[in-house]
Coordinates of C-alpha atoms in Angstrom, one line a residue:
V1 CA -175.8 45.6 63.4
Q2 CA -174.3 46.9 66.7
L3 CA -173.8 44.7 69.7
A4 CA -172.9 45.8 73.3
E5 CA -172.2 43.4 76.1
S6 CA -172.5 44.1 79.8
G7 CA -172.7 42.2 83.0
G8 CA -169.2 40.8 83.4
G9 CA -167.4 40.9 86.7
S10 CA -165.6 38.9 89.3
V11 CA -167.3 36.0 91.1
Q12 CA -166.2 33.1 93.3
P13 CA -166.3 29.5 92.1
G14 CA -169.9 28.2 92.3
G15 CA -171.3 31.7 91.8
S16 CA -173.5 33.1 89.1
L17 CA -173.5 36.0 86.6
R18 CA -175.9 37.1 83.9
L19 CA -174.4 38.7 80.8
S20 CA -176.5 40.9 78.5
C21 CA -176.0 41.9 74.9
A22 CA -178.0 44.9 73.6
A23 CA -178.5 44.7 69.8
S24 CA -179.5 47.4 67.3
G25 CA -179.6 48.0 63.6
W26 CA -181.2 44.8 62.5
F27 CA -182.1 44.8 58.8
Y28 CA -183.9 41.5 58.7
S29 CA -186.6 40.3 61.2
S30 CA -184.9 36.9 61.6
H31 CA -181.5 36.3 63.1
C32 CA -179.3 34.0 65.1
M33 CA -177.2 35.1 68.1
G34 CA -174.5 33.5 70.1
W35 CA -172.0 33.8 73.0
F36 CA -168.3 33.1 72.7
R37 CA -165.4 33.3 75.1
Q38 CA -161.7 33.6 74.8
A39 CA -159.2 33.2 77.6
P40 CA -155.6 34.4 77.3
G41 CA -153.5 32.2 75.0
K42 CA -156.5 30.2 73.9
E43 CA -158.7 30.2 70.8
R44 CA -162.2 31.7 70.8
E45 CA -164.7 29.1 71.9
G46 CA -168.3 28.9 71.1
V47 CA -170.4 28.8 74.2
A48 CA -174.1 28.9 73.2
A49 CA -176.4 30.0 70.4
I50 CA -180.0 30.7 70.0
F51 CA -181.7 30.2 66.6
S52 CA -184.5 31.9 64.7
D53 CA -187.0 29.3 65.9
G54 CA -185.9 29.9 69.6
T55 CA -184.1 26.6 69.9
T56 CA -180.6 26.6 71.5
T57 CA -177.3 24.8 71.4
Y58 CA -174.5 24.7 73.9
A59 CA -170.8 23.7 74.2
D60 CA -170.5 20.5 76.2
S61 CA -168.4 22.3 78.8
V62 CA -171.3 24.5 79.8
K63 CA -174.3 22.3 79.3
G64 CA -176.5 22.3 82.4
R65 CA -174.8 25.3 83.8
F66 CA -175.4 28.1 81.3
T67 CA -178.6 29.2 79.7
I68 CA -178.9 31.5 76.6
S69 CA -182.1 33.4 76.1
E70 CA -183.4 36.4 74.1
D71 CA -185.9 39.1 74.8
K72 CA -186.9 40.2 71.3
D73 CA -189.0 43.1 72.6
K74 CA -185.9 44.5 74.2
N75 CA -183.5 43.4 71.5
T76 CA -181.3 41.9 74.2
L77 CA -179.5 38.6 74.4
Y78 CA -178.7 37.0 77.8
L79 CA -176.4 34.4 79.1
Q80 CA -177.2 33.1 82.6
M81 CA -174.1 31.5 84.0
D82 CA -174.5 29.3 87.1
S83 CA -172.0 27.0 89.0
L84 CA -169.1 29.0 87.6
K85 CA -165.7 27.4 87.5
P86 CA -162.2 28.9 87.3
D87 CA -162.1 27.5 83.7
D88 CA -165.0 29.7 82.8
A89 CA -162.9 32.9 83.3
A90 CA -162.5 34.6 79.9
M91 CA -163.6 37.6 77.8
Y92 CA -167.1 36.9 76.7
Y93 CA -168.3 38.1 73.3
C94 CA -171.8 38.4 71.8
A95 CA -172.2 37.6 68.1
A96 CA -175.0 37.8 65.5
R97 CA -175.9 36.9 62.0
E98 CA -179.0 38.0 60.1
G99 CA -181.5 35.9 58.2
Y100 CA -183.4 32.7 59.2
T101 CA -181.1 30.1 60.7
S102 CA -182.0 26.6 61.7
N103 CA -180.4 24.9 64.7
W104 CA -177.0 23.5 63.7
G105 CA -177.1 20.8 66.3
R106 CA -173.6 21.7 67.5
A107 CA -171.8 24.4 69.4
P108 CA -171.4 27.7 67.5
R109 CA -168.2 28.4 65.6
A110 CA -166.7 31.9 65.1
N111 CA -167.1 31.8 61.3
D112 CA -170.8 31.2 61.7
F113 CA -171.3 34.8 62.7
V114 CA -170.8 38.2 61.1
Y115 CA -171.3 40.8 63.8
W116 CA -169.4 41.0 67.1
G117 CA -169.4 43.0 70.3
Q118 CA -166.4 44.3 72.2
G119 CA -166.6 41.8 75.0
T120 CA -167.1 41.7 78.7
Q121 CA -164.7 40.2 81.2
V122 CA -165.6 37.4 83.5
T123 CA -163.2 36.4 86.3
V124 CA -163.8 33.4 88.5
S125 CA -161.5 33.0 91.5
S126 CA -161.6 32.6 95.2

């Protein structure tokens, strides 16, 4: 499975960005995908995940501001980020795992996923 993120950039606090992740090479019809971020000097943090049944889960820090979605016809994952804060600045990564996955009821963790993209940078500053 290959993943390619896009859509990062620089935005002022309170602004919005939409990240995209183009996926290819699926072997199984069911899968789970997620978004992670990593700021300099910090551990990789799970932001959101979307499961095989279409349900979602989010980190507490982004609930109500970020929305994960997937267009299966386009094999593309999205992360709509609104009301951005300086603390949201990081490299954002797309991740995936194949096979049917039920909602974990918690934010995603890095070891939940097998496949990773190269990342797209998000900067939030005035």
